[in-house]
PDB file of C-alpha atoms in Angstrom:
ATOM      1  CA  UNK A   1     -12.469 -13.580  15.401  1.00  0.00           C
ATOM      2  CA  UNK A   2      -9.016 -14.408  13.897  1.00  0.00           C
ATOM      3  CA  UNK A   3      -6.611 -12.111  15.765  1.00  0.00           C
ATOM      4  CA  UNK A   4      -4.083 -12.180  12.932  1.00  0.00           C
ATOM      5  CA  UNK A   5      -6.495 -10.885  10.267  1.00  0.00           C
ATOM      6  CA  UNK A   6      -6.539  -7.138   9.598  1.00  0.00           C
ATOM      7  CA  UNK A   7      -8.745  -5.055   7.294  1.00  0.00           C
ATOM      8  CA  UNK A   8      -7.102  -1.919   5.883  1.00  0.00           C
ATOM      9  CA  UNK A   9      -9.495   0.656   4.409  1.00  0.00           C
ATOM     10  CA  UNK A  10      -7.257   3.249   2.760  1.00  0.00           C
ATOM     11  CA  UNK A  11      -7.547   4.942  -0.644  1.00  0.00           C
ATOM     12  CA  UNK A  12      -3.970   6.232  -0.872  1.00  0.00           C
ATOM     13  CA  UNK A  13      -2.111   3.457  -2.679  1.00  0.00           C
ATOM     14  CA  UNK A  14       1.339   4.341  -1.320  1.00  0.00           C
ATOM     15  CA  UNK A  15       0.118   4.371   2.276  1.00  0.00           C
ATOM     16  CA  UNK A  16      -1.941   1.219   1.800  1.00  0.00           C
ATOM     17  CA  UNK A  17       0.942  -0.710   0.204  1.00  0.00           C
ATOM     18  CA  UNK A  18       3.240   0.368   3.048  1.00  0.00           C
ATOM     19  CA  UNK A  19       0.800  -0.831   5.726  1.00  0.00           C
ATOM     20  CA  UNK A  20      -0.093  -4.076   3.974  1.00  0.00           C
ATOM     21  CA  UNK A  21       3.554  -4.974   3.385  1.00  0.00           C
ATOM     22  CA  UNK A  22       4.551  -4.164   6.954  1.00  0.00           C
ATOM     23  CA  UNK A  23       1.691  -6.086   8.554  1.00  0.00           C
ATOM     24  CA  UNK A  24       2.225  -9.058   6.243  1.00  0.00           C
ATOM     25  CA  UNK A  25       5.881  -9.194   7.240  1.00  0.00           C
ATOM     26  CA  UNK A  26       4.736  -9.300  10.872  1.00  0.00           C
ATOM     27  CA  UNK A  27       2.659 -12.406  10.153  1.00  0.00           C
ATOM     28  CA  UNK A  28      -0.777 -10.818   9.739  1.00  0.00           C
ATOM     29  CA  UNK A  29      -3.258 -11.729   7.030  1.00  0.00           C
ATOM     30  CA  UNK A  30      -4.309  -8.419   5.487  1.00  0.00           C
ATOM     31  CA  UNK A  31      -7.267  -7.488   3.303  1.00  0.00           C
ATOM     32  CA  UNK A  32      -7.174  -4.073   1.642  1.00  0.00           C
ATOM     33  CA  UNK A  33     -10.002  -2.047   0.117  1.00  0.00           C
ATOM     34  CA  UNK A  34      -9.906   1.568  -1.014  1.00  0.00           C
ATOM     35  CA  UNK A  35     -13.599   2.457  -0.869  1.00  0.00           C
ATOM     36  CA  UNK A  36     -15.732   3.048   2.243  1.00  0.00           C
ATOM     37  CA  UNK A  37     -18.657   1.006   0.944  1.00  0.00           C
ATOM     38  CA  UNK A  38     -16.400  -1.941   0.160  1.00  0.00           C
ATOM     39  CA  UNK A  39     -14.866  -1.533   3.606  1.00  0.00           C
ATOM     40  CA  UNK A  40     -18.261  -1.695   5.264  1.00  0.00           C
ATOM     41  CA  UNK A  41     -19.172  -4.811   3.266  1.00  0.00           C
ATOM     42  CA  UNK A  42     -16.013  -6.592   4.408  1.00  0.00           C
ATOM     43  CA  UNK A  43     -16.087  -5.360   7.998  1.00  0.00           C
ATOM     44  CA  UNK A  44     -19.638  -6.426   8.811  1.00  0.00           C
ATOM     45  CA  UNK A  45     -18.799 -10.133   8.681  1.00  0.00           C
ATOM     46  CA  UNK A  46     -16.919  -9.747  11.966  1.00  0.00           C
ATOM     47  CA  UNK A  47     -13.947 -11.874  10.861  1.00  0.00           C
ATOM     48  CA  UNK A  48     -11.201  -9.349  11.581  1.00  0.00           C
ATOM     49  CA  UNK A  49      -9.064  -8.845  14.638  1.00  0.00           C
ATOM     50  CA  UNK A  50      -8.835  -5.114  13.908  1.00  0.00           C
ATOM     51  CA  UNK A  51      -9.588  -2.513  11.237  1.00  0.00           C
ATOM     52  CA  UNK A  52      -7.324   0.317  10.074  1.00  0.00           C
ATOM     53  CA  UNK A  53      -9.643   3.012   8.742  1.00  0.00           C
ATOM     54  CA  UNK A  54      -8.861   6.198   6.852  1.00  0.00           C
ATOM     55  CA  UNK A  55     -11.316   9.060   7.419  1.00  0.00           C
ATOM     56  CA  UNK A  56     -11.416  10.522   3.917  1.00  0.00           C
ATOM     57  CA  UNK A  57     -12.580   7.800   1.526  1.00  0.00           C
ATOM     58  CA  UNK A  58     -14.515   7.605  -1.746  1.00  0.00           C
ATOM     59  CA  UNK A  59     -17.951   5.997  -1.764  1.00  0.00           C
ATOM     60  CA  UNK A  60     -18.512   6.432   1.981  1.00  0.00           C
ATOM     61  CA  UNK A  61     -16.284   8.436   4.289  1.00  0.00           C
ATOM     62  CA  UNK A  62     -14.609   6.744   7.211  1.00  0.00           C
ATOM     63  CA  UNK A  63     -16.773   8.330   9.893  1.00  0.00           C
ATOM     64  CA  UNK A  64     -19.968   7.221   8.164  1.00  0.00           C
ATOM     65  CA  UNK A  65     -18.567   3.708   7.764  1.00  0.00           C
ATOM     66  CA  UNK A  66     -17.627   3.612  11.444  1.00  0.00           C
ATOM     67  CA  UNK A  67     -21.089   4.790  12.501  1.00  0.00           C
ATOM     68  CA  UNK A  68     -22.715   2.107  10.343  1.00  0.00           C
ATOM     69  CA  UNK A  69     -20.471  -0.590  11.849  1.00  0.00           C
ATOM     70  CA  UNK A  70     -21.336   0.359  15.415  1.00  0.00           C
ATOM     71  CA  UNK A  71     -25.038   0.649  14.559  1.00  0.00           C
ATOM     72  CA  UNK A  72     -24.832  -2.928  13.263  1.00  0.00           C
ATOM     73  CA  UNK A  73     -23.268  -3.986  16.596  1.00  0.00           C
ATOM     74  CA  UNK A  74     -19.941  -4.881  14.997  1.00  0.00           C
ATOM     75  CA  UNK A  75     -17.466  -4.579  17.864  1.00  0.00           C
ATOM     76  CA  UNK A  76     -14.243  -5.146  15.908  1.00  0.00           C
ATOM     77  CA  UNK A  77     -11.569  -2.722  17.192  1.00  0.00           C
ATOM     78  CA  UNK A  78     -11.076   0.213  14.807  1.00  0.00           C
ATOM     79  CA  UNK A  79      -7.973   2.382  14.547  1.00  0.00           C
ATOM     80  CA  UNK A  80      -8.615   5.570  12.582  1.00  0.00           C
ATOM     81  CA  UNK A  81      -5.638   6.676  10.494  1.00  0.00           C
ATOM     82  CA  UNK A  82      -6.002  10.257   9.281  1.00  0.00           C
ATOM     83  CA  UNK A  83      -4.210  13.435   8.298  1.00  0.00           C
ATOM     84  CA  UNK A  84      -6.876  15.292  10.293  1.00  0.00           C
ATOM     85  CA  UNK A  85      -5.093  15.602  13.597  1.00  0.00           C
ATOM     86  CA  UNK A  86      -6.690  18.397  15.609  1.00  0.00           C
ATOM     87  CA  UNK A  87      -8.008  17.679  19.084  1.00  0.00           C
ATOM     88  CA  UNK A  88     -11.556  18.122  17.746  1.00  0.00           C
ATOM     89  CA  UNK A  89     -10.902  15.565  14.989  1.00  0.00           C
ATOM     90  CA  UNK A  90      -9.498  13.005  17.421  1.00  0.00           C
ATOM     91  CA  UNK A  91     -12.368  13.483  19.855  1.00  0.00           C
ATOM     92  CA  UNK A  92     -14.903  13.159  17.031  1.00  0.00           C
ATOM     93  CA  UNK A  93     -13.344   9.871  15.917  1.00  0.00           C
ATOM     94  CA  UNK A  94     -13.332   8.409  19.403  1.00  0.00           C
ATOM     95  CA  UNK A  95     -16.882   9.489  20.215  1.00  0.00           C
ATOM     96  CA  UNK A  96     -18.127   7.951  16.960  1.00  0.00           C
ATOM     97  CA  UNK A  97     -16.873   4.563  18.115  1.00  0.00           C
ATOM     98  CA  UNK A  98     -13.220   4.206  17.152  1.00  0.00           C
ATOM     99  CA  UNK A  99     -10.883   2.558  19.634  1.00  0.00           C
ATOM    100  CA  UNK A 100      -7.782   4.531  18.735  1.00  0.00           C
ATOM    101  CA  UNK A 101      -6.707   7.415  16.493  1.00  0.00           C
ATOM    102  CA  UNK A 102      -3.325   7.789  14.791  1.00  0.00           C
ATOM    103  CA  UNK A 103      -2.362  10.899  12.830  1.00  0.00           C
ATOM    104  CA  UNK A 104      -0.528  10.818   9.475  1.00  0.00           C
ATOM    105  CA  UNK A 105       2.394  10.858   8.906  1.00  0.00           C
ATOM    106  CA  UNK A 106       3.017   7.962  11.258  1.00  0.00           C
ATOM    107  CA  UNK A 107       5.753   5.545  12.230  1.00  0.00           C
ATOM    108  CA  UNK A 108       4.931   1.934  11.373  1.00  0.00           C
ATOM    109  CA  UNK A 109       6.251   0.642  14.697  1.00  0.00           C
ATOM    110  CA  UNK A 110       3.691   2.779  16.510  1.00  0.00           C
ATOM    111  CA  UNK A 111       0.856   1.606  14.236  1.00  0.00           C
ATOM    112  CA  UNK A 112       1.878  -2.000  14.873  1.00  0.00           C
ATOM    113  CA  UNK A 113       2.052  -1.532  18.643  1.00  0.00           C
ATOM    114  CA  UNK A 114      -1.353   0.134  18.758  1.00  0.00           C
ATOM    115  CA  UNK A 115      -2.952  -2.596  16.639  1.00  0.00           C
ATOM    116  CA  UNK A 116      -1.516  -5.364  18.814  1.00  0.00           C
ATOM    117  CA  UNK A 117      -2.901  -3.651  21.902  1.00  0.00           C
ATOM    118  CA  UNK A 118      -6.373  -3.279  20.339  1.00  0.00           C
ATOM    119  CA  UNK A 119      -6.383  -6.925  19.264  1.00  0.00           C
ATOM    120  CA  UNK A 120      -5.358  -8.077  22.727  1.00  0.00           C
ATOM    121  CA  UNK A 121      -8.116  -6.008  24.327  1.00  0.00           C
ATOM    122  CA  UNK A 122     -10.656  -7.284  21.809  1.00  0.00           C
ATOM    123  CA  UNK A 123      -9.705 -10.894  22.508  1.00  0.00           C
ATOM    124  CA  UNK A 124     -10.140 -10.365  26.232  1.00  0.00           C
ATOM    125  CA  UNK A 125     -13.568  -8.775  25.721  1.00  0.00           C
ATOM    126  CA  UNK A 126     -14.675 -11.631  23.464  1.00  0.00           C
ATOM    127  CA  UNK A 127     -13.540 -14.239  25.947  1.00  0.00           C
ATOM    128  CA  UNK A 128     -15.658 -12.680  28.670  1.00  0.00           C
ATOM    129  CA  UNK A 129     -18.879 -13.026  26.680  1.00  0.00           C
ATOM    130  CA  UNK A 130     -19.598 -16.610  25.701  1.00  0.00           C
ATOM    131  CA  UNK A 131     -23.301 -16.859  26.544  1.00  0.00           C
ATOM    132  CA  UNK A 132     -26.393 -14.748  25.869  1.00  0.00           C
ATOM    133  CA  UNK A 133     -29.634 -15.276  27.780  1.00  0.00           C
ATOM    134  CA  UNK A 134     -33.177 -13.952  27.732  1.00  0.00           C
ATOM    135  CA  UNK A 135     -35.495 -15.678  30.165  1.00  0.00           C
ATOM    136  CA  UNK A 136     -35.064 -19.411  29.614  1.00  0.00           C
ATOM    137  CA  UNK A 137     -33.653 -18.843  26.116  1.00  0.00           C
ATOM    138  CA  UNK A 138     -29.873 -19.045  25.766  1.00  0.00           C
ATOM    139  CA  UNK A 139     -27.144 -19.007  23.126  1.00  0.00           C
ATOM    140  CA  UNK A 140     -23.758 -20.585  23.731  1.00  0.00           C
ATOM    141  CA  UNK A 141     -21.729 -18.382  21.394  1.00  0.00           C
ATOM    142  CA  UNK A 142     -18.672 -20.626  21.128  1.00  0.00           C
ATOM    143  CA  UNK A 143     -20.759 -23.682  20.258  1.00  0.00           C
ATOM    144  CA  UNK A 144     -23.414 -21.677  18.354  1.00  0.00           C
ATOM    145  CA  UNK A 145     -25.899 -23.713  20.379  1.00  0.00           C
ATOM    146  CA  UNK A 146     -29.419 -22.410  21.090  1.00  0.00           C
ATOM    147  CA  UNK A 147     -31.636 -23.773  23.843  1.00  0.00           C
ATOM    148  CA  UNK A 148     -34.939 -22.901  25.400  1.00  0.00           C
ATOM    149  CA  UNK A 149     -34.881 -24.553  28.780  1.00  0.00           C
ATOM    150  CA  UNK A 150     -33.653 -28.083  28.043  1.00  0.00           C
ATOM    151  CA  UNK A 151     -34.875 -27.983  24.453  1.00  0.00           C
ATOM    152  CA  UNK A 152     -32.177 -27.752  21.776  1.00  0.00           C
ATOM    153  CA  UNK A 153     -33.215 -25.523  18.867  1.00  0.00           C
ATOM    154  CA  UNK A 154     -31.786 -26.015  15.395  1.00  0.00           C
ATOM    155  CA  UNK A 155     -31.465 -22.782  13.426  1.00  0.00           C
ATOM    156  CA  UNK A 156     -30.358 -21.922   9.917  1.00  0.00           C
ATOM    157  CA  UNK A 157     -27.361 -19.517   9.732  1.00  0.00           C
ATOM    158  CA  UNK A 158     -29.504 -16.439   9.011  1.00  0.00           C
ATOM    159  CA  UNK A 159     -31.976 -17.388  11.738  1.00  0.00           C
ATOM    160  CA  UNK A 160     -29.099 -17.740  14.183  1.00  0.00           C
ATOM    161  CA  UNK A 161     -27.719 -14.338  13.230  1.00  0.00           C
ATOM    162  CA  UNK A 162     -31.180 -12.806  13.600  1.00  0.00           C
ATOM    163  CA  UNK A 163     -31.682 -14.321  17.043  1.00  0.00           C
ATOM    164  CA  UNK A 164     -28.218 -13.319  18.247  1.00  0.00           C
ATOM    165  CA  UNK A 165     -28.830  -9.739  17.117  1.00  0.00           C
ATOM    166  CA  UNK A 166     -32.214  -9.637  18.873  1.00  0.00           C
ATOM    167  CA  UNK A 167     -30.796 -11.116  22.075  1.00  0.00           C
ATOM    168  CA  UNK A 168     -28.120  -8.440  22.186  1.00  0.00           C
ATOM    169  CA  UNK A 169     -30.978  -5.917  22.101  1.00  0.00           C
ATOM    170  CA  UNK A 170     -33.265  -7.878  24.446  1.00  0.00           C
ATOM    171  CA  UNK A 171     -36.017  -5.813  26.043  1.00  0.00           C
ATOM    172  CA  UNK A 172     -35.654  -2.993  23.522  1.00  0.00           C
ATOM    173  CA  UNK A 173     -37.741  -2.210  20.466  1.00  0.00           C
ATOM    174  CA  UNK A 174     -35.822  -3.354  17.388  1.00  0.00           C
ATOM    175  CA  UNK A 175     -36.794  -1.488  14.234  1.00  0.00           C
ATOM    176  CA  UNK A 176     -36.830  -2.909  10.724  1.00  0.00           C
ATOM    177  CA  UNK A 177     -33.958  -0.583   9.818  1.00  0.00           C
ATOM    178  CA  UNK A 178     -31.865  -2.000  12.648  1.00  0.00           C
ATOM    179  CA  UNK A 179     -32.565  -5.545  11.452  1.00  0.00           C
ATOM    180  CA  UNK A 180     -31.815  -4.740   7.813  1.00  0.00           C
ATOM    181  CA  UNK A 181     -28.478  -3.178   8.738  1.00  0.00           C
ATOM    182  CA  UNK A 182     -27.473  -5.520  11.552  1.00  0.00           C
ATOM    183  CA  UNK A 183     -28.567  -8.875  10.129  1.00  0.00           C
ATOM    184  CA  UNK A 184     -28.714  -8.444   6.340  1.00  0.00           C
ATOM    185  CA  UNK A 185     -26.111  -5.672   5.978  1.00  0.00           C
ATOM    186  CA  UNK A 186     -28.624  -3.668   3.934  1.00  0.00           C
ATOM    187  CA  UNK A 187     -28.420   0.095   4.299  1.00  0.00           C
ATOM    188  CA  UNK A 188     -31.592   0.597   2.299  1.00  0.00           C
ATOM    189  CA  UNK A 189     -35.038  -0.991   2.350  1.00  0.00           C
ATOM    190  CA  UNK A 190     -35.199  -3.639  -0.409  1.00  0.00           C
ATOM    191  CA  UNK A 191     -38.995  -3.479  -0.338  1.00  0.00           C
ATOM    192  CA  UNK A 192     -39.438  -7.187   0.400  1.00  0.00           C
ATOM    193  CA  UNK A 193     -40.939  -9.167   3.282  1.00  0.00           C
ATOM    194  CA  UNK A 194     -37.616 -10.859   4.075  1.00  0.00           C
ATOM    195  CA  UNK A 195     -37.746  -9.721   7.713  1.00  0.00           C
ATOM    196  CA  UNK A 196     -41.319 -10.902   8.243  1.00  0.00           C
ATOM    197  CA  UNK A 197     -40.556 -14.316   6.759  1.00  0.00           C
ATOM    198  CA  UNK A 198     -37.509 -14.893   8.963  1.00  0.00           C
ATOM    199  CA  UNK A 199     -39.209 -13.577  12.098  1.00  0.00           C
ATOM    200  CA  UNK A 200     -42.105 -15.943  11.461  1.00  0.00           C
ATOM    201  CA  UNK A 201     -39.754 -18.921  11.059  1.00  0.00           C
ATOM    202  CA  UNK A 202     -37.786 -17.963  14.149  1.00  0.00           C
ATOM    203  CA  UNK A 203     -40.938 -17.464  16.211  1.00  0.00           C
ATOM    204  CA  UNK A 204     -42.175 -20.975  15.337  1.00  0.00           C
ATOM    205  CA  UNK A 205     -38.900 -22.463  16.594  1.00  0.00           C
ATOM    206  CA  UNK A 206     -38.445 -20.280  19.691  1.00  0.00           C
ATOM    207  CA  UNK A 207     -42.065 -19.977  20.867  1.00  0.00           C
ATOM    208  CA  UNK A 208     -43.396 -23.526  20.858  1.00  0.00           C
ATOM    209  CA  UNK A 209     -46.874 -24.488  22.023  1.00  0.00           C
ATOM    210  CA  UNK A 210     -47.344 -23.971  25.753  1.00  0.00           C
ATOM    211  CA  UNK A 211     -44.316 -21.710  26.134  1.00  0.00           C
ATOM    212  CA  UNK A 212     -44.503 -18.044  27.062  1.00  0.00           C
ATOM    213  CA  UNK A 213     -43.954 -16.031  23.844  1.00  0.00           C
ATOM    214  CA  UNK A 214     -40.604 -14.252  23.721  1.00  0.00           C
ATOM    215  CA  UNK A 215     -40.772 -12.619  20.285  1.00  0.00           C
ATOM    216  CA  UNK A 216     -43.276  -9.782  20.203  1.00  0.00           C
ATOM    217  CA  UNK A 217     -44.425  -7.519  17.373  1.00  0.00           C
ATOM    218  CA  UNK A 218     -44.526  -3.858  18.344  1.00  0.00           C
ATOM    219  CA  UNK A 219     -47.065  -2.348  15.966  1.00  0.00           C
ATOM    220  CA  UNK A 220     -45.730   0.504  13.888  1.00  0.00           C
ATOM    221  CA  UNK A 221     -42.252   0.143  15.368  1.00  0.00           C
ATOM    222  CA  UNK A 222     -40.721  -3.320  14.919  1.00  0.00           C
ATOM    223  CA  UNK A 223     -40.105  -6.211  17.291  1.00  0.00           C
ATOM    224  CA  UNK A 224     -39.025  -6.876  20.849  1.00  0.00           C
ATOM    225  CA  UNK A 225     -37.442  -9.957  22.419  1.00  0.00           C
ATOM    226  CA  UNK A 226     -38.301 -10.617  26.046  1.00  0.00           C
ATOM    227  CA  UNK A 227     -40.981 -11.770  28.488  1.00  0.00           C
TER     228      UNK A 227
END
């Protein structure tokens, strides 16, 4: 992820302008949205080094947005910025998946220092994970290269995203809701067979003739990746 790219989700224009201007002057590329749903749409592409998230937002509140991000396995560091500053509020934010919590009113220098620390930690975590494996199936994340044994597998972008998501949940039952949210960024059921079609295509490429099947259908529940 680009470490110098920040998403600010804040509906107060004065606060948002202050943060965007300050971060831009520090050399960051900043995207700003004022609605929780728009924030979720932007954040799920995983292209940000960190997210500054207000708790009280129109469309979708910050806590709901944060929960949806973590459910979709988006690991981008999140700093909650809120006027709600009780110990219970801070604990709630951290247990829901935020990485830090800063109470309004705040000093910009402190916001900047906290963001730089979160970005540095996130970069270190990303560097440690460069390969996913499940049996003889592997993904080299930096190269976006998929192999089963010595066989190189060519995948379309959505197929790759689907496989990566399933490999991060290897051995567990993966429901249709999890796939819709984590792979398609849908938070509702569109009523189509889009999942079935992509699973079928992926299965044909991953489970070739003579190989032990790795993609399994769990009737009434979803799918599972593993031996």
